[in-house]
Short mmCIF file of C-alpha atoms and ligand atoms in Angstrom, two decimals:
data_model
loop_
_atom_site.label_atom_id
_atom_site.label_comp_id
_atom_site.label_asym_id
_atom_site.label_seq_id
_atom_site.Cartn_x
_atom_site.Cartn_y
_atom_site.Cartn_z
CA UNK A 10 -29.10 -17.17 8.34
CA UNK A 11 -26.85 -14.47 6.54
CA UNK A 12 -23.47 -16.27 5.24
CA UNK A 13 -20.39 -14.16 4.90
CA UNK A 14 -16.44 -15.11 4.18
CA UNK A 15 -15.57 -13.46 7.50
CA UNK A 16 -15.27 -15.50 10.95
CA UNK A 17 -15.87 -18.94 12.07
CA UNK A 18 -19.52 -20.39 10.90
CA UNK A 19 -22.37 -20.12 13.13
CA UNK A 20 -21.94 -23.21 16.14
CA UNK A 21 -25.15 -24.02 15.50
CA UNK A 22 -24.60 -25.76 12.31
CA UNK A 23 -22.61 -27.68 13.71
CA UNK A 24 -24.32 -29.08 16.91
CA UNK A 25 -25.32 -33.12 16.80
CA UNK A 26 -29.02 -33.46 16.77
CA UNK A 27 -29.37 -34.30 20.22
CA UNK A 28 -27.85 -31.20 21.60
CA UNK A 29 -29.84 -29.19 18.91
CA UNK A 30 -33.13 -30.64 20.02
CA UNK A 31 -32.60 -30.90 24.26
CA UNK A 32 -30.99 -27.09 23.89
CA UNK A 33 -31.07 -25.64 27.24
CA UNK A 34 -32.90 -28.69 28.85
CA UNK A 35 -30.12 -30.54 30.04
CA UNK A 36 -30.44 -31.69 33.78
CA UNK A 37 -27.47 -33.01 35.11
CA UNK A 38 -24.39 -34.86 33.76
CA UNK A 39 -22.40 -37.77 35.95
CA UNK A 40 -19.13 -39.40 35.08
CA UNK A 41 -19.28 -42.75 33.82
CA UNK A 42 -15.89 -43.63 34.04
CA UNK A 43 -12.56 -41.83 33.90
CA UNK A 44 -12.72 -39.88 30.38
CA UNK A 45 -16.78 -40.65 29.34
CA UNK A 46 -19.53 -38.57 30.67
CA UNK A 47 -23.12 -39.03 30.83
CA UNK A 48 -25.82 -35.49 29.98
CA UNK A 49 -29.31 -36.06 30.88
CA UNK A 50 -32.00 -34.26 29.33
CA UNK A 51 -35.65 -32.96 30.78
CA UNK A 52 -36.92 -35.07 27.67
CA UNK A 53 -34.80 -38.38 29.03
CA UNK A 54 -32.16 -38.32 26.12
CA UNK A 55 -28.59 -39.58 26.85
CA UNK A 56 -25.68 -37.61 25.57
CA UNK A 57 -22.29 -39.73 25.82
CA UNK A 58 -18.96 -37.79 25.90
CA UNK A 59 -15.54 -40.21 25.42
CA UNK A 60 -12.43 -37.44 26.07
CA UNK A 61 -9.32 -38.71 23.85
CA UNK A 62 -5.79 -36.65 24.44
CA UNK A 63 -4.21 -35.21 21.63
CA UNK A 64 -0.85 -34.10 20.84
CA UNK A 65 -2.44 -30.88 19.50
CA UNK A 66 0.36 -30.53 16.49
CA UNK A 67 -1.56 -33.44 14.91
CA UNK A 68 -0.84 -35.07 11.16
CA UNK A 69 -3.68 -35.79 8.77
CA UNK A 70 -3.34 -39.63 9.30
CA UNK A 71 -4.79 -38.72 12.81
CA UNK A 72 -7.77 -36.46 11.98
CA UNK A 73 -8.37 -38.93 8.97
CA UNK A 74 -8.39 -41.59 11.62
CA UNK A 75 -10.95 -39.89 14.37
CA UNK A 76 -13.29 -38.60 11.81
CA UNK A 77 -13.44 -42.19 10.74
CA UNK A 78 -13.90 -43.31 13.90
CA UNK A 79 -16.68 -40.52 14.36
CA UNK A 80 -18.12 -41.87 11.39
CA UNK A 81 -19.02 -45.35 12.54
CA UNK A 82 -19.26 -44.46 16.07
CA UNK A 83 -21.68 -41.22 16.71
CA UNK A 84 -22.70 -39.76 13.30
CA UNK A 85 -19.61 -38.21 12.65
CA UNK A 86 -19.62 -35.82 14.81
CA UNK A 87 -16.88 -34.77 17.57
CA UNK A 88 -15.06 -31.49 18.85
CA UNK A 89 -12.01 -30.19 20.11
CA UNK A 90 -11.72 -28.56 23.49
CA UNK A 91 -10.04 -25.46 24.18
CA UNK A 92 -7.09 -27.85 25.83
CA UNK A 93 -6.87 -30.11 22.82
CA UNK A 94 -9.12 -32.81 23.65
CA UNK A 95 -10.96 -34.95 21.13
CA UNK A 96 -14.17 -35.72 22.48
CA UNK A 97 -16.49 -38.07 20.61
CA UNK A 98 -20.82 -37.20 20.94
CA UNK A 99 -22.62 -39.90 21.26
CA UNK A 100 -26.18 -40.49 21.32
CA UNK A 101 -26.35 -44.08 21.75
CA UNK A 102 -25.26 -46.06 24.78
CA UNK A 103 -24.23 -49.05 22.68
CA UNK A 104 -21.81 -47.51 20.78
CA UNK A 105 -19.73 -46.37 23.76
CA UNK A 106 -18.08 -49.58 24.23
CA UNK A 107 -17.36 -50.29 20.92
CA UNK A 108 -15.65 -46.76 20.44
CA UNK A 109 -13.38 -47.02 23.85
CA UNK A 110 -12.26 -50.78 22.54
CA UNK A 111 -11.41 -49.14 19.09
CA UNK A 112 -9.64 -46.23 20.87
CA UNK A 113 -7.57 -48.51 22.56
CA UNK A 114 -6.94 -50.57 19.65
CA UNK A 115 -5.44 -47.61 18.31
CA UNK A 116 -3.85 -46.36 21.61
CA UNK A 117 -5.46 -43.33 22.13
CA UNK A 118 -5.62 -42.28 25.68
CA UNK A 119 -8.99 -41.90 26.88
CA UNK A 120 -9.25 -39.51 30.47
CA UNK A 121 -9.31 -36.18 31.20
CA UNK A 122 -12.41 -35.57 32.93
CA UNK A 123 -13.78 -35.09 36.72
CA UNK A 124 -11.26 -34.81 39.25
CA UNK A 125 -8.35 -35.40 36.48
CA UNK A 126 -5.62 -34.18 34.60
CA UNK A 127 -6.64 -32.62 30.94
CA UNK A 128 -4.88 -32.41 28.22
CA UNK A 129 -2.06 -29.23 28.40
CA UNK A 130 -3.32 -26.78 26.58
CA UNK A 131 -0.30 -25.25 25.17
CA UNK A 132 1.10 -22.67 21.97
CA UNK A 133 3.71 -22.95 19.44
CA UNK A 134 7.13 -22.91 20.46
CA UNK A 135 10.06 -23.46 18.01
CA UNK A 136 7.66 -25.09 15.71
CA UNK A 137 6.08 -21.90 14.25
CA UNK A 138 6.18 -18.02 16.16
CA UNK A 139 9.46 -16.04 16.14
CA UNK A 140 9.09 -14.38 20.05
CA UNK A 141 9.29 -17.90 21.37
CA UNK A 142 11.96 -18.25 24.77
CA UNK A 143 10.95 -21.65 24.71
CA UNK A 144 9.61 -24.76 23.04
CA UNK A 145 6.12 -25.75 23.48
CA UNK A 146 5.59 -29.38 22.16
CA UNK A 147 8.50 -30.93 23.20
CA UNK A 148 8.03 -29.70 27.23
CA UNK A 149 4.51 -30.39 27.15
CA UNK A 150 5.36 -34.31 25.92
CA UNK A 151 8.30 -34.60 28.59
CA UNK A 152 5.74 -33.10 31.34
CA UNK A 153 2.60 -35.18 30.08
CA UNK A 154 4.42 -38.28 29.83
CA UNK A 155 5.61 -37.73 33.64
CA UNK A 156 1.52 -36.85 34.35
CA UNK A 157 0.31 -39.52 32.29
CA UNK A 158 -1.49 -41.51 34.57
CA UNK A 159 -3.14 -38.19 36.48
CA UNK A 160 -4.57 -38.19 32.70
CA UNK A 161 -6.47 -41.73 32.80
CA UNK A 162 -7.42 -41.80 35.94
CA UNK A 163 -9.80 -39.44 38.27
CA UNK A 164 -7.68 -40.00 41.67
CA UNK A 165 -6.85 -36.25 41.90
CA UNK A 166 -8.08 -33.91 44.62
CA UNK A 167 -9.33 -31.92 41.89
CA UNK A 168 -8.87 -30.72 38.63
CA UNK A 169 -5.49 -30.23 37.20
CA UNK A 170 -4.90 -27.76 34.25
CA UNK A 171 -1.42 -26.88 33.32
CA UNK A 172 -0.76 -24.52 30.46
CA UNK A 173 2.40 -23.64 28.75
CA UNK A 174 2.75 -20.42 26.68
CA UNK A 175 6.63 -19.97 25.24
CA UNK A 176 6.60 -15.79 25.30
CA UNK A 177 4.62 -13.77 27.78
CA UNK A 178 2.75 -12.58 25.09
CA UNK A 179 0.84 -15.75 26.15
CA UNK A 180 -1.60 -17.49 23.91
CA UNK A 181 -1.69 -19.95 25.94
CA UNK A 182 -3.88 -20.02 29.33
CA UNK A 183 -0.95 -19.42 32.10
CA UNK A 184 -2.30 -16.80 33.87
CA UNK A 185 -5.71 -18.42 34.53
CA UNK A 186 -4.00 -22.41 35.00
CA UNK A 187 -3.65 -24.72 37.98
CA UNK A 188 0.70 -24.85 37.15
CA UNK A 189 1.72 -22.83 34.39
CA UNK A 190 5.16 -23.18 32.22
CA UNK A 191 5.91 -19.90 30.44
CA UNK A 192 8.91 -18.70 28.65
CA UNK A 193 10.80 -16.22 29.32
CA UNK A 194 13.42 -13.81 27.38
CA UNK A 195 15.90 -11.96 30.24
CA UNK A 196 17.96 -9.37 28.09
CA UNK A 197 17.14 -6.76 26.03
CA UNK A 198 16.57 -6.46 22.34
CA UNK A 199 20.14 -6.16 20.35
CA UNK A 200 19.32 -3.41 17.65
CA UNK A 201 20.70 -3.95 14.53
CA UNK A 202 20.75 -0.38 13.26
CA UNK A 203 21.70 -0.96 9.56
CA UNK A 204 18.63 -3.46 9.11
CA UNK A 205 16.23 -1.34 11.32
CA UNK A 206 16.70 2.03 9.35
CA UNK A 207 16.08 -0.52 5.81
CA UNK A 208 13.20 -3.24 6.79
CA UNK A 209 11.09 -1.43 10.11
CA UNK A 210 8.97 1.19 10.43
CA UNK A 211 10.00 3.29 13.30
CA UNK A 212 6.66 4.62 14.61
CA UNK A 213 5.68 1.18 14.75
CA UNK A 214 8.34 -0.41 16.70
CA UNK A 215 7.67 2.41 19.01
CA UNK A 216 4.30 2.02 19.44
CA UNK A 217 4.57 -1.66 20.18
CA UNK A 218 6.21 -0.92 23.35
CA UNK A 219 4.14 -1.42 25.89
CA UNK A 220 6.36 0.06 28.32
CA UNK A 221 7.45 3.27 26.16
CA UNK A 222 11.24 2.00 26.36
CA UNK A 223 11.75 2.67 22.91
CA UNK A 224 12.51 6.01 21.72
CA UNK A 225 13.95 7.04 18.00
CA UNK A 226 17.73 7.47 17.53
CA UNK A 227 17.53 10.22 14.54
CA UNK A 228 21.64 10.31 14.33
CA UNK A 229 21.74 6.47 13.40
CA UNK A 230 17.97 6.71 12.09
CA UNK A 231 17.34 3.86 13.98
CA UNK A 232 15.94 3.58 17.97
CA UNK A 233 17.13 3.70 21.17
CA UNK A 234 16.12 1.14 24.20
CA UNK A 235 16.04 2.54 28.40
CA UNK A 236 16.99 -0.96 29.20
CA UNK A 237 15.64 -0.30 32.98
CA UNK A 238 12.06 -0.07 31.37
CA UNK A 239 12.93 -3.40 29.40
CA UNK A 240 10.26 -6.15 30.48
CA UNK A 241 11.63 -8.43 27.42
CA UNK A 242 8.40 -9.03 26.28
CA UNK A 243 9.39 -9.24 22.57
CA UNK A 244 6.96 -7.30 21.23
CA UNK A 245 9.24 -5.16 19.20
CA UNK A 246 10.71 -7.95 17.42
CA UNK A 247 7.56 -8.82 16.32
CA UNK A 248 7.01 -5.41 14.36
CA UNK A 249 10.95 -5.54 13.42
CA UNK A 250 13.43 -8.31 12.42
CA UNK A 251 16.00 -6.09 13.38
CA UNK A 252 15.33 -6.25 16.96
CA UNK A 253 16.13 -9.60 17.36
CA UNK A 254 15.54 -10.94 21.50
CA UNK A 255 16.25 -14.83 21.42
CA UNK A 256 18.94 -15.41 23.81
CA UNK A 257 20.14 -19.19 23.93
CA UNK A 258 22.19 -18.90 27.11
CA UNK A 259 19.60 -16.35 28.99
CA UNK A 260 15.80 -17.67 27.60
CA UNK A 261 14.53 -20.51 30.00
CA UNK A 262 11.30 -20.82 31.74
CA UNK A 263 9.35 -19.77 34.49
CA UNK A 264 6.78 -21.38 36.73
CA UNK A 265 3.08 -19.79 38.20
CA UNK A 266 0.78 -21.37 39.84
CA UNK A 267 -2.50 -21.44 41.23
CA UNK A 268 -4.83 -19.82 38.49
CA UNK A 269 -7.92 -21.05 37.44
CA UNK A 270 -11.45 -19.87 35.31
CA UNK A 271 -13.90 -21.97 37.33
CA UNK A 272 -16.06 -20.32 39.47
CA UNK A 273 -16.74 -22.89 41.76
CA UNK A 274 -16.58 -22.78 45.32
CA UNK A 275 -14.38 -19.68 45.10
CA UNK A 276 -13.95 -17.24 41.94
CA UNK A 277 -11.52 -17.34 39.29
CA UNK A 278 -7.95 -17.03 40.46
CA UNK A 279 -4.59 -15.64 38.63
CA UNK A 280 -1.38 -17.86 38.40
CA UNK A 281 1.56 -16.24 40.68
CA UNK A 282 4.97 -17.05 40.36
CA UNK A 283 6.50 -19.96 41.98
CA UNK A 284 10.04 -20.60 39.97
CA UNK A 285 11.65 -17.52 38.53
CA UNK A 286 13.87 -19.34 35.91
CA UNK A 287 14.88 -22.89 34.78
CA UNK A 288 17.20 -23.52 32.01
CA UNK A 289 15.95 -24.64 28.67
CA UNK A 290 17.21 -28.24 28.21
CA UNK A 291 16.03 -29.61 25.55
CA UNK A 292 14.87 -32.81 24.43
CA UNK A 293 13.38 -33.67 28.11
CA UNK A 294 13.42 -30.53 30.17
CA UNK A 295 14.66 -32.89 33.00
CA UNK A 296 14.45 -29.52 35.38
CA UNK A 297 10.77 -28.78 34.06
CA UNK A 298 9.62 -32.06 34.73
CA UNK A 299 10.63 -32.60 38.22
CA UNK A 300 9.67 -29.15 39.05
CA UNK A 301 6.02 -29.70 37.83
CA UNK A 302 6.05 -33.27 39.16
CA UNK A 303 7.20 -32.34 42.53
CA UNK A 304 3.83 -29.41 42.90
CA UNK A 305 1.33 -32.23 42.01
CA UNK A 306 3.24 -34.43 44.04
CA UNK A 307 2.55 -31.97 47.52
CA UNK A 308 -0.54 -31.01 46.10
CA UNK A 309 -2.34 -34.30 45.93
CA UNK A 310 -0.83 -35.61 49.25
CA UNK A 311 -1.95 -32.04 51.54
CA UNK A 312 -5.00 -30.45 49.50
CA UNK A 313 -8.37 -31.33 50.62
CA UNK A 314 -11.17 -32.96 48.01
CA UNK A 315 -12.21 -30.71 45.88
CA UNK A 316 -9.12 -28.21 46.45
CA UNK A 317 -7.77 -26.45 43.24
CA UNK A 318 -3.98 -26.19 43.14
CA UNK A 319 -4.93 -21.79 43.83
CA UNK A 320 -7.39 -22.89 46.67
CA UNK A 321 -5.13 -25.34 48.46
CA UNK A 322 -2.27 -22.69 48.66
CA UNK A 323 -4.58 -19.95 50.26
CA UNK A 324 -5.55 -22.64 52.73
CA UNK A 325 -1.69 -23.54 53.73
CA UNK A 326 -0.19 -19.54 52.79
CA UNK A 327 2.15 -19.21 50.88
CA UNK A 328 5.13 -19.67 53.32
CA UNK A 329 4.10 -22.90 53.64
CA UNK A 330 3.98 -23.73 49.84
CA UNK A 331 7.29 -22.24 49.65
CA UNK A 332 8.03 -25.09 52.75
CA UNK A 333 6.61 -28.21 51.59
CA UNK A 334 7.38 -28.05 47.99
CA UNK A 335 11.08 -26.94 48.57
CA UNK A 336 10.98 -24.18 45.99
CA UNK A 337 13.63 -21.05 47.29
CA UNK A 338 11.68 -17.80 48.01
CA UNK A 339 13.83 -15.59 46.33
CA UNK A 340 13.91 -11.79 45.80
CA UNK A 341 12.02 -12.43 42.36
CA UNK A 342 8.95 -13.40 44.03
CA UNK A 343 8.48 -10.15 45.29
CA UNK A 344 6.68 -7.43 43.19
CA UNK A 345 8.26 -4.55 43.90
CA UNK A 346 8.35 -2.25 41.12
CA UNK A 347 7.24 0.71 42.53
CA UNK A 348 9.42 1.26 45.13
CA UNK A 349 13.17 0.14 43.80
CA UNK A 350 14.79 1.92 41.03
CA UNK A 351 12.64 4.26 38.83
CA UNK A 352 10.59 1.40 36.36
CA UNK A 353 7.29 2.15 34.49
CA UNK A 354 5.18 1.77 37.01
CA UNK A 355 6.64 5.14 38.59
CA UNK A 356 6.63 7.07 35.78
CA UNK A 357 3.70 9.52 34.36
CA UNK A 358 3.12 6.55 31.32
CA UNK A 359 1.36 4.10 34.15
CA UNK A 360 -1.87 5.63 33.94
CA UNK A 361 -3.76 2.54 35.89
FE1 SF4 B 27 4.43 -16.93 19.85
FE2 SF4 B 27 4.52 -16.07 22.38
FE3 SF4 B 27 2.31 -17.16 21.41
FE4 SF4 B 27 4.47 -18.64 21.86
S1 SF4 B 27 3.21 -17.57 23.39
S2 SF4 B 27 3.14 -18.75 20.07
S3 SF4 B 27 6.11 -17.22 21.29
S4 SF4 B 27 3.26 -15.21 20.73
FE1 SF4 B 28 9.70 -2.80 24.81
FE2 SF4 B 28 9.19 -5.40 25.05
FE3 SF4 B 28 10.92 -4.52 23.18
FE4 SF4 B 28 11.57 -4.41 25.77
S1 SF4 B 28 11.21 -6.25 24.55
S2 SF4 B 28 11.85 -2.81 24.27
S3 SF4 B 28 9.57 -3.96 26.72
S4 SF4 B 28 8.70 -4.11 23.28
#
């Protein structure tokens, strides 16, 4: 195999032995018990899974501690999910008990699988990125500790994913999650022409318009912004300092709902918008929480086994959402960009 400095390393190093050897062969998988899962192989081999939550911003101490734990437990070997699980391979049987009463020695929380809530999978927030409207962390501990025991046990009608992203330049999975927090800028860039025309380059903060609202200002060697084509993605900011978008009083969040990637019983569905705006009230998110709470709350009690959050709404409609969960239909639910005033969407740039 050809090695090169570019890229993550082949998966296949990495794989335990038993999934290298029963490659393609395994049968079926059941769940043991809320966060462990069994895989059966054609040859008979046992592959144990034990799903731990993690924080995802994690410190040393903690990957110290669970590759030590991988150490004595399965060969050293785990992985992360996509939605910042932990999950611990193990080939033997009779190390699965050991490992859960060390976990909860240690006060991991072990869940997460079959018809549970995962781990959010979620992106940087105030932490790190400079387009944030949001934090990431500190909602997704003030939401997860609400959802907690969705988390450690499987009494859901279904899966539950919830995502938060903090821009809508999304690296997190909103658009394809069961509830989805995303952040959300509501005014326009404020230009600072004396810093543009020194630190940006102007063909670039035009070109990273993806709505062709920025045109160049050649009197004040700067730009110009058509605020009605404004969708306050950010994206300029991120080629230029001097288009700075935070707003304290204006940035809050949003809520979707109803996405997911499985393609089970019916194909993959996008999150739609349920909650226009909520403030951004920091440490808790009090607003956040209760808003989230209060979908899984009508969700569990009216959706049928097996009914994603997406799948229970088409069911009901969307009136009926609207109903039960209490959430105001507002003018903002309704897509209408074509037909009010002139947007991008009417003009000869929207060429899908
Ligand atoms: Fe940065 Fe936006 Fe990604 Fe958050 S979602 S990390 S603000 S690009
Ligand atoms: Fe264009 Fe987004 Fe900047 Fe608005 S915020 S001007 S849409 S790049």
């Amino acid at each position: 195999m050809s090695r090169t400095d570019l890229g993550p390393p082949d998966y296949r190093e990495m794989l335990p032995p038993i999934i290298k050897e029963n490659y393609g062969q395994w049968q079926y998988h059941e769940y043991v018990q809320p966060g462990v899962m069994k895989h059966v192989s054609e040859s008979g081999a046992e592959l144990f899974t034990i799903r731990v939550g993690s924080p995802r911003l994690v410190s040393l101490d903690f990957i110290r501690e669970i590759c030590d734990l991988a150490d004595t437990y399965c060969d050293g070997y785990l992985r992360f999910t996509s939605r910042h699980n932990v999950e611990f391979l193990l080939s033997k049987e009779e190390n699965v008990q050991p490992l859960l009463d060390a976990l909860k020695l240690k006060g991991y929380p072990v869940g997460g699988i079959g018809n549970a809530m995962s781990s959010m999978v979620h992106t940087q927030g105030w932490i790190h990125c400079h387009t944030p409207a949001t934090d990431a962390s500190g909602i997704v501990k003030a939401v997860m500790d609400d959802l907690f025991e969705h988390f450690t046990h499987m009494d859901l009608p279904a899966r539950l994913r919830v995502a938060l992203a903090c821009c809508l330049n999304m690296c997190g999975a909103v658009h394809c999650s069961d509830i989805a927090i995303l952040g959300i800028h509501r005014t326009v860039p404020r230009i600072n022409h004396d810093r543009l025309s020194k630190v940006c380059e102007i063909p670039t903060v035009i070109a990273s318009c993806p709505t062709a609202a920025i045109k160049p200002d050649p009197q004040k060697k700067s730009v110009k912004i058509n605020e009605e084509k404004c969708m306050y993605c950010g994206n300029c900011f991120t080629m230029c300092p001097a288009m700075e978008i935070m707003d304290p009083v204006n940035d809050g969040i949003a809520i979707l709902v109803g996405g997911k990637v499985s393609n089970a019983r019916t194909g993959p569905m996008f999150s739609r918008l349920a909650i226009p705006f909520l403030p951004n009230n920091p440490p808790r998110w009090p607003e956040v929480v209760d808003a989230v709470h209060k979908i899984v709350e009508v969700w569990i009690a009216d959706a049928q086994t097996g009914e994603r959050v997406g799948e229970w709404i088409n069911r009901i409609g969307w009136e009926r959402f609207f109903d039960r969960t209490g959430i105001p239909f507002t003018d903002k639910h309704i897509d209408d960009y074509i037909f009010s005033v002139p947007t991008f969407r009417s003009t000869t740039n929207f060429k899908w």
